[in-house]
PDB file of C-alpha atoms in Angstrom:
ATOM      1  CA  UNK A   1     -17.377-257.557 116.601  1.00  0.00           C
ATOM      2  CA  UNK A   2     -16.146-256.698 119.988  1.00  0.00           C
ATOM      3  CA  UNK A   3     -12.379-255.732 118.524  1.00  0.00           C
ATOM      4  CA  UNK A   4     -14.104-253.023 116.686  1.00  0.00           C
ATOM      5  CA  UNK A   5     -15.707-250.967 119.140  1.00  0.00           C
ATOM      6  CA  UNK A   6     -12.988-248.853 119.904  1.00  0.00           C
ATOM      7  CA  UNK A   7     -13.087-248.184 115.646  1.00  0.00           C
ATOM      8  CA  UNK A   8     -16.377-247.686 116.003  1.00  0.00           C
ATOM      9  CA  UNK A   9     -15.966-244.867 119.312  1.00  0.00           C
ATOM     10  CA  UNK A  10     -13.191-242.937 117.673  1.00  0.00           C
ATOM     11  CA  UNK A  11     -15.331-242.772 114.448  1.00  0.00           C
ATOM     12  CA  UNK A  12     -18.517-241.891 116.072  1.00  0.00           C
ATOM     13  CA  UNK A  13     -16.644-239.293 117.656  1.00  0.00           C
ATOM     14  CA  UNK A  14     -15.208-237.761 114.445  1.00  0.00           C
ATOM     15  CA  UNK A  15     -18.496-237.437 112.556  1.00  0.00           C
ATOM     16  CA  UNK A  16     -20.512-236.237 115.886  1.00  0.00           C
ATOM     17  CA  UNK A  17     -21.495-232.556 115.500  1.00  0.00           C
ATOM     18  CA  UNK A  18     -19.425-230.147 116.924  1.00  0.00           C
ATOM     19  CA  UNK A  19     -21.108-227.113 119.058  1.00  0.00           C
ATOM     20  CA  UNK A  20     -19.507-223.580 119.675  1.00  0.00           C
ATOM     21  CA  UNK A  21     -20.065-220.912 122.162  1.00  0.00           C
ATOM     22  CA  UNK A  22     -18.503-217.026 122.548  1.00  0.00           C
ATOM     23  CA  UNK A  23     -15.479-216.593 124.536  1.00  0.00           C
ATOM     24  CA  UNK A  24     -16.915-213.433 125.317  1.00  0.00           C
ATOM     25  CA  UNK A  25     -20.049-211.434 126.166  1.00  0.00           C
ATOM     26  CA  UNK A  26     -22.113-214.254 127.054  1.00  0.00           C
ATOM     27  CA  UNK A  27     -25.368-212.360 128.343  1.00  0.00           C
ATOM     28  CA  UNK A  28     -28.049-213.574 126.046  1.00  0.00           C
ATOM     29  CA  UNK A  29     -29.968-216.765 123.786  1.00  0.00           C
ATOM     30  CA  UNK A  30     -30.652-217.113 120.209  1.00  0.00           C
ATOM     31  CA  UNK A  31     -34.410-217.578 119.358  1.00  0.00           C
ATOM     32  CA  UNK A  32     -33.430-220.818 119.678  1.00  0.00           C
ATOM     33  CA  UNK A  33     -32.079-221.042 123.521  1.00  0.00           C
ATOM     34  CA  UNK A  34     -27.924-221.214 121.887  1.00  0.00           C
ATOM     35  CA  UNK A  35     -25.535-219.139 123.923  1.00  0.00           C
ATOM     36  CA  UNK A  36     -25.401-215.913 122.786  1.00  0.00           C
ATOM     37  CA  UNK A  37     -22.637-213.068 122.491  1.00  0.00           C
ATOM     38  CA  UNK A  38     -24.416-209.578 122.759  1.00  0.00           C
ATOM     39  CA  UNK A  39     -22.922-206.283 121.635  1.00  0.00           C
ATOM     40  CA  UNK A  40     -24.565-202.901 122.700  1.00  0.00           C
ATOM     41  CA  UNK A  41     -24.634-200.586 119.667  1.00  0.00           C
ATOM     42  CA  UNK A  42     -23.042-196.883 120.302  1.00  0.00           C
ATOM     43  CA  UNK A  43     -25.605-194.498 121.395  1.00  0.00           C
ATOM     44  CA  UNK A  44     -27.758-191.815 119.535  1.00  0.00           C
ATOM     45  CA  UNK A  45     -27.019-187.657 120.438  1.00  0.00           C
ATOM     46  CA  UNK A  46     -30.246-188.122 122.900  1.00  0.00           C
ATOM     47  CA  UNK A  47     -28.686-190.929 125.072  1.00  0.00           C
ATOM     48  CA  UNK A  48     -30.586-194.054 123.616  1.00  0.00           C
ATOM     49  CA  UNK A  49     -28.928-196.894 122.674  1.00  0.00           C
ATOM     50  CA  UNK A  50     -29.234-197.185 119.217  1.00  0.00           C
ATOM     51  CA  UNK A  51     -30.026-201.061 119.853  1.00  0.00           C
ATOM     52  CA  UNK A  52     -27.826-204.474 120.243  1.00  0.00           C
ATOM     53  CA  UNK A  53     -25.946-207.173 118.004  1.00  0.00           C
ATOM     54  CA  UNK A  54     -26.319-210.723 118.981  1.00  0.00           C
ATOM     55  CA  UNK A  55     -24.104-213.714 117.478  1.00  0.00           C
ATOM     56  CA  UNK A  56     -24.323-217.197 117.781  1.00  0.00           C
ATOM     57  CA  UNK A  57     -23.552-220.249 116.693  1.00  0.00           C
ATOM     58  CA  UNK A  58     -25.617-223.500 115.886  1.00  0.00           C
ATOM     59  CA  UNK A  59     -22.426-225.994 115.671  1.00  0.00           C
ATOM     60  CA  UNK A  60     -20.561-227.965 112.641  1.00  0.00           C
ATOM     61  CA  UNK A  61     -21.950-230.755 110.907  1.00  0.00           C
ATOM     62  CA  UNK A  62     -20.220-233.512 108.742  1.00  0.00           C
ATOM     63  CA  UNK A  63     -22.080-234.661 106.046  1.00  0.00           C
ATOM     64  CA  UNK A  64     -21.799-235.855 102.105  1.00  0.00           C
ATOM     65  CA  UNK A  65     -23.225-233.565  99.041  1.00  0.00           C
ATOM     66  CA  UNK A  66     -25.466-235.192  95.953  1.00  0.00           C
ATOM     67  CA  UNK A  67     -21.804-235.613  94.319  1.00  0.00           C
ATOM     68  CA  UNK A  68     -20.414-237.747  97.106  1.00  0.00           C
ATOM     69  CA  UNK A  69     -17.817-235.169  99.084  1.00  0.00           C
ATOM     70  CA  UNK A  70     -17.648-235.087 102.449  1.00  0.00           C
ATOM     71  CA  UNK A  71     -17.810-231.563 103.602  1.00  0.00           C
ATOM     72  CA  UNK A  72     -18.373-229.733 107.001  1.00  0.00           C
ATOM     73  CA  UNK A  73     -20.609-227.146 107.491  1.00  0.00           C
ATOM     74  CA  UNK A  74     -20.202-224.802 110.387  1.00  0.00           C
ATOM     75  CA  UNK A  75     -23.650-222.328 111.289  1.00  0.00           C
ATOM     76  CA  UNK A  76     -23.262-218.552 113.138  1.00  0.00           C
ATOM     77  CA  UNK A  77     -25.475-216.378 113.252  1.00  0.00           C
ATOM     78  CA  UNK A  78     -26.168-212.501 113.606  1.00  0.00           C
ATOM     79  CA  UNK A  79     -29.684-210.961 114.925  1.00  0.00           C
ATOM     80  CA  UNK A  80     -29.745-206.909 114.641  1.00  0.00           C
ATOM     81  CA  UNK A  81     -31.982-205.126 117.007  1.00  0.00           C
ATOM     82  CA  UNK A  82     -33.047-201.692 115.950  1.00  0.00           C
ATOM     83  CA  UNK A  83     -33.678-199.144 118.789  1.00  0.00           C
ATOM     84  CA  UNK A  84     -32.823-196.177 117.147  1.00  0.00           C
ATOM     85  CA  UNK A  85     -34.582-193.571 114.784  1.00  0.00           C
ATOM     86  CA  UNK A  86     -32.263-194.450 111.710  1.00  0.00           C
ATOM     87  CA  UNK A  87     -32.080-197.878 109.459  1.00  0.00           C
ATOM     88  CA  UNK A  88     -29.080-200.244 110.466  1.00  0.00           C
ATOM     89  CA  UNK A  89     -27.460-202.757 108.328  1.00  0.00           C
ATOM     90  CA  UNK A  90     -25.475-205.883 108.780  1.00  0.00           C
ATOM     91  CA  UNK A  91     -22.290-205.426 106.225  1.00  0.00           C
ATOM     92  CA  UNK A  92     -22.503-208.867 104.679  1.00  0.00           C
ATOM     93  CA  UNK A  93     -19.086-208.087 102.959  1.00  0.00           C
ATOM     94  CA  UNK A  94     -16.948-207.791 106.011  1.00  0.00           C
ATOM     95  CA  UNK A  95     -18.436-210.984 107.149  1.00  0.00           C
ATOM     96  CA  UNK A  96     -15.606-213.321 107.723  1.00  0.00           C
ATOM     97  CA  UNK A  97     -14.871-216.528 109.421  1.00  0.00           C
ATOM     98  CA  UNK A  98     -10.988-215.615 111.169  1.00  0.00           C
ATOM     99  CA  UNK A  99      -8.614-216.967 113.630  1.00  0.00           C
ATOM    100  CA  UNK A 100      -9.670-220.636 112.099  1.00  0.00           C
ATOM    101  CA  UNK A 101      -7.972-223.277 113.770  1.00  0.00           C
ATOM    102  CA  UNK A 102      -8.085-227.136 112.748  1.00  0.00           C
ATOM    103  CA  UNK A 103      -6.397-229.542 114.387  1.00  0.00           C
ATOM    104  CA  UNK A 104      -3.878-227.302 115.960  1.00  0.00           C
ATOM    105  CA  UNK A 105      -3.356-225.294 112.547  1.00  0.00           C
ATOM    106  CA  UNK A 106      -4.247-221.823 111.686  1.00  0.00           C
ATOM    107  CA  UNK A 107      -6.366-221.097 108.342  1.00  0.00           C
ATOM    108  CA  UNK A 108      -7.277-218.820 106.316  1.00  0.00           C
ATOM    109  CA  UNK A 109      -9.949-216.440 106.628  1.00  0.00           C
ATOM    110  CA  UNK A 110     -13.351-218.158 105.194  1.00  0.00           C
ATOM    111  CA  UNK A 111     -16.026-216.088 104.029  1.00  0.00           C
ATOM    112  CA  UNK A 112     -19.532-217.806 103.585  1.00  0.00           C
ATOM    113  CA  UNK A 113     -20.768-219.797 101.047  1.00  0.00           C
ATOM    114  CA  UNK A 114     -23.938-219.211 101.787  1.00  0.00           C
ATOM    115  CA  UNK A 115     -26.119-216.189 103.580  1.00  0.00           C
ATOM    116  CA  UNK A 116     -29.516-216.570 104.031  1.00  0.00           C
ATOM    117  CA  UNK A 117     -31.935-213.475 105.709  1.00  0.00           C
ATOM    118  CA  UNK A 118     -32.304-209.942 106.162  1.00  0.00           C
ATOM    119  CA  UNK A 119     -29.495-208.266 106.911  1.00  0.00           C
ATOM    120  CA  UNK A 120     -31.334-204.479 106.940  1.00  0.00           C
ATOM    121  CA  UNK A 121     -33.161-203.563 110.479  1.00  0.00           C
ATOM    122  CA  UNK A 122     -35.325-200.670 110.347  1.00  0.00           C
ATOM    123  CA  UNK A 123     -36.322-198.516 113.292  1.00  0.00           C
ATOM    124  CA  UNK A 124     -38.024-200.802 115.361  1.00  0.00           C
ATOM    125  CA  UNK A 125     -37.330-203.839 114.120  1.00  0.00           C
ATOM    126  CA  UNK A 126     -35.012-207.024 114.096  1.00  0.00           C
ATOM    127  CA  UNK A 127     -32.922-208.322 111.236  1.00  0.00           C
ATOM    128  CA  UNK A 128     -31.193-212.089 111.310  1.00  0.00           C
ATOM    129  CA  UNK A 129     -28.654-213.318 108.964  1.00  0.00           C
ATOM    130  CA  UNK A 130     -27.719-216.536 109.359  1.00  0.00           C
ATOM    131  CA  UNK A 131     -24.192-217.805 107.913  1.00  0.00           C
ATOM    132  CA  UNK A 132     -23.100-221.300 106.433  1.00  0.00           C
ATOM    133  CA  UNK A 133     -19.269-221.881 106.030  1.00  0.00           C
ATOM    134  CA  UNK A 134     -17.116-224.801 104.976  1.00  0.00           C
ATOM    135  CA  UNK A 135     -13.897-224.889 106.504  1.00  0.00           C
ATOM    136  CA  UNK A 136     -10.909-227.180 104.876  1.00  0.00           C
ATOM    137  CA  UNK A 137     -11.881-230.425 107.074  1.00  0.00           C
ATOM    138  CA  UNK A 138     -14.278-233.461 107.319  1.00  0.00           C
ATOM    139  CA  UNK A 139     -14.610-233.884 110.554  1.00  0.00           C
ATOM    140  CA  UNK A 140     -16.272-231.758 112.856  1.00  0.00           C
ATOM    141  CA  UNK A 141     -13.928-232.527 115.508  1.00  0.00           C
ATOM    142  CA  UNK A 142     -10.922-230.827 113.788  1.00  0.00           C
ATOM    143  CA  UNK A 143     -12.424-227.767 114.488  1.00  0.00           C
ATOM    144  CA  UNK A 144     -10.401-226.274 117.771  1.00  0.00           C
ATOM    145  CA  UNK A 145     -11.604-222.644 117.594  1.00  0.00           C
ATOM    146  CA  UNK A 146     -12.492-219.452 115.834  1.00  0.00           C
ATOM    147  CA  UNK A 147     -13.961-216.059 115.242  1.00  0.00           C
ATOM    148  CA  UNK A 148     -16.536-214.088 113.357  1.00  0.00           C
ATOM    149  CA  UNK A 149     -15.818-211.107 111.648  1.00  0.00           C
ATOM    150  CA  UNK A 150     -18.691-208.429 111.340  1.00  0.00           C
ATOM    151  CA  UNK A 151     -20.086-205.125 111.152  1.00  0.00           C
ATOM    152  CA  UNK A 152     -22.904-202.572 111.333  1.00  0.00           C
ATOM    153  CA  UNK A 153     -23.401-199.965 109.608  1.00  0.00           C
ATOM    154  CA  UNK A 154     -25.895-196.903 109.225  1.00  0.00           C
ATOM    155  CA  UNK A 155     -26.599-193.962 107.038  1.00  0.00           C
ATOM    156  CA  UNK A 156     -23.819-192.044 108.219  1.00  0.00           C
ATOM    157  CA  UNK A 157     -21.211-194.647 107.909  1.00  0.00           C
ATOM    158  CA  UNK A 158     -19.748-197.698 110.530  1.00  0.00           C
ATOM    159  CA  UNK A 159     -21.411-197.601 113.830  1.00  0.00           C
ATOM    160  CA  UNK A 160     -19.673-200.820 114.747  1.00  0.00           C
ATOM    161  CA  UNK A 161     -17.455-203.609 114.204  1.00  0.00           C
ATOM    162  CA  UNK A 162     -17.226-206.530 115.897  1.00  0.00           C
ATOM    163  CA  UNK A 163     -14.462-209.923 116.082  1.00  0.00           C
ATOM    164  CA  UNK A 164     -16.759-212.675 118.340  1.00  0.00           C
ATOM    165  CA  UNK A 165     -14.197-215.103 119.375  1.00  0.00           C
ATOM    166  CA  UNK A 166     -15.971-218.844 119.765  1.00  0.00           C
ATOM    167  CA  UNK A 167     -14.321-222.190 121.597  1.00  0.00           C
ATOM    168  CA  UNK A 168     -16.653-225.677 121.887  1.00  0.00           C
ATOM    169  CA  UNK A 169     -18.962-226.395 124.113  1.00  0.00           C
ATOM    170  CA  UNK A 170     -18.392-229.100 126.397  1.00  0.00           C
ATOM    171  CA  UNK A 171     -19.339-232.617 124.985  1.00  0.00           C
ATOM    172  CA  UNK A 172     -23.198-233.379 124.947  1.00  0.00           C
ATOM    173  CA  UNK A 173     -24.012-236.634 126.368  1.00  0.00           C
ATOM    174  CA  UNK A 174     -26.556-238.868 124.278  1.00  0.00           C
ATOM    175  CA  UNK A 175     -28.988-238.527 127.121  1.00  0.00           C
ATOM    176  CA  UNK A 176     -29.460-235.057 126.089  1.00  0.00           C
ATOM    177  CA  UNK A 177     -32.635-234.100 124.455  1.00  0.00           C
ATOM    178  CA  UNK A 178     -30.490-231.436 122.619  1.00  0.00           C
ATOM    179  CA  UNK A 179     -27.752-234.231 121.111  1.00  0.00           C
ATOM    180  CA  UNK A 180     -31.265-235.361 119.281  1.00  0.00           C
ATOM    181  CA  UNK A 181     -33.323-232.734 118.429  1.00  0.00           C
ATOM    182  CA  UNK A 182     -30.796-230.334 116.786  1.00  0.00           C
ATOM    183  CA  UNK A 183     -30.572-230.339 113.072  1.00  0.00           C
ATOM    184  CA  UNK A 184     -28.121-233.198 112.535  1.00  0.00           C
ATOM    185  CA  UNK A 185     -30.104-235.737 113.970  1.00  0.00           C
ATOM    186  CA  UNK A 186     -33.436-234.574 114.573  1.00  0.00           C
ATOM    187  CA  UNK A 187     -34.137-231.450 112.181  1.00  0.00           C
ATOM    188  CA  UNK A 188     -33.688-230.234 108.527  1.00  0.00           C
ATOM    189  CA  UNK A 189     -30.395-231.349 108.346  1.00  0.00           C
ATOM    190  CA  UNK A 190     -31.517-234.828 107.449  1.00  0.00           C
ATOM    191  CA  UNK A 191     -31.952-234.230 104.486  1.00  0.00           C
ATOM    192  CA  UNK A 192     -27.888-232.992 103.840  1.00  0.00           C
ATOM    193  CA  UNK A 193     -26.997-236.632 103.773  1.00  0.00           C
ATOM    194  CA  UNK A 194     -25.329-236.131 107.321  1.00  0.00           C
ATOM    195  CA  UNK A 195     -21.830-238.276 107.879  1.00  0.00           C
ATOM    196  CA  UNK A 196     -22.238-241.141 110.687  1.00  0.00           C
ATOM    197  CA  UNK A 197     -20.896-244.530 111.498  1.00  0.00           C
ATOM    198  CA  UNK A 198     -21.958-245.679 108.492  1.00  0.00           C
ATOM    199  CA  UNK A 199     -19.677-243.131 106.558  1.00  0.00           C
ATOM    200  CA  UNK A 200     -16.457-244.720 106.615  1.00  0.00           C
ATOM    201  CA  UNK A 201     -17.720-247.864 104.841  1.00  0.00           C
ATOM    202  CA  UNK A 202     -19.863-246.547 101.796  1.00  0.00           C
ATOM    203  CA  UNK A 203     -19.812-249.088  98.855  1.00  0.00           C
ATOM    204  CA  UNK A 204     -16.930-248.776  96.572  1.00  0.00           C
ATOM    205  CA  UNK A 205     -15.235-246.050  99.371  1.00  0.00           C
ATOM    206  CA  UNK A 206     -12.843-249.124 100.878  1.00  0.00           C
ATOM    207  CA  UNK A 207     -11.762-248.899 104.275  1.00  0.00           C
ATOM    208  CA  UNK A 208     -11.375-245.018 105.639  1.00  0.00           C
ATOM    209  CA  UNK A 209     -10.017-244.328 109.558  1.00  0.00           C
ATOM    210  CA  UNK A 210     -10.707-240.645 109.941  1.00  0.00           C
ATOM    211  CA  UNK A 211      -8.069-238.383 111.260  1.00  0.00           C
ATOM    212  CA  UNK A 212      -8.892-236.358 114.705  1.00  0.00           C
ATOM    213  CA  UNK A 213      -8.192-235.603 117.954  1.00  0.00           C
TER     214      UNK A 213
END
């Protein structure tokens, strides 16, 4: 058993989430305490600020579907604060996953498979979108960097538009309360079927060594 455990690191390793940060305009936490990127909206005729943009992202996750595939998914997401007299929408059209890099490659841009949300903020009020993409890999570690694509938009036409640049976060030791309470190990996400030690060596799969860095 002891020959294996370097296997068994470099595989653990491979299917461990992956978590992401902004390269830029760090100054503020998603409801749920993630790093935050925060854009100041352009301001109304009186001087107001018509409100702020914030962008996030909760990490990459291997895991398999009900038909078997391994697939990662990879979470940002967008809250849209309102300060100003007029409604404000996110344009879920232009959003776009860009300047996708695995494993030293660029990609295409991705657009989401799914979006879940409100993506309309009246005066006053907050709207959240939050975005699920699959980029071409099956390991979360293959992910190296990349960007969000998004705008705003308000009843007289763009107000802004945005390209939130994200890199990982430095590696979360398993004596973190966060490496077990996120949604790969400890949340929702359980129920995804999430990819593990155990994936490599499903019944009637063979023998798999993953490919990463």
């Amino acid at each position: 058993m002891t020959l294996w455990l370097p296997f068994l690191a470099l595989t653990a390793g491979c299917w461990q989430p992956r978590y992401f940060e902004p390269r830029e305009n760090v100054t503020g936490l998603s409801p749920e305490g993630r790093p935050a990127a925060v854009y100041d909206l352009d301001r109304e005729q009186e001087g107001a600020a018509r409100g702020q943009v914030r962008v996030w992202s909760d990490g990459a996750f291997a895991r398999y579907t009900e038909t078997d595939e391994e697939v990662v998914d990879l979470f940002v997401s967008l809250e849209l604060e309102n300060n100003g007299k007029q409604a404000l929408q996110l344009d879920v059209e232009s959003l776009r996953v860009e300047e996708l890099y695995l494993d030293g490659y660029l990609q295409p841009a991705v657009a989401p498979l799914t979006v879940k949300g409100n993506d309309r903020a009246e005066p006053g009020t907050t709207a959240r979108l939050d975005l699920t993409f699959q980029p071409s890999t099956t390991f979360p570690r293959c992910i190296d960097s990349f960007a969000l694509r998004f705008a705003v938009r308000g009843e007289q036409g763009l107000v802004s538009g945005e390209l939130t640049p994200f890199v990982p976060e430095p590696l979360r030791p398993l004596g973190d309360p966060g490496y077990w309470g996120d949604r790969y190990w400890g949340g929702p996400y359980w129920g995804g079927r999430p990819a593990s030690l155990l994936g490599p060596w499903r019944w009637g799969s063979g023998w798999r060594v993953p490919r990463c860095r």
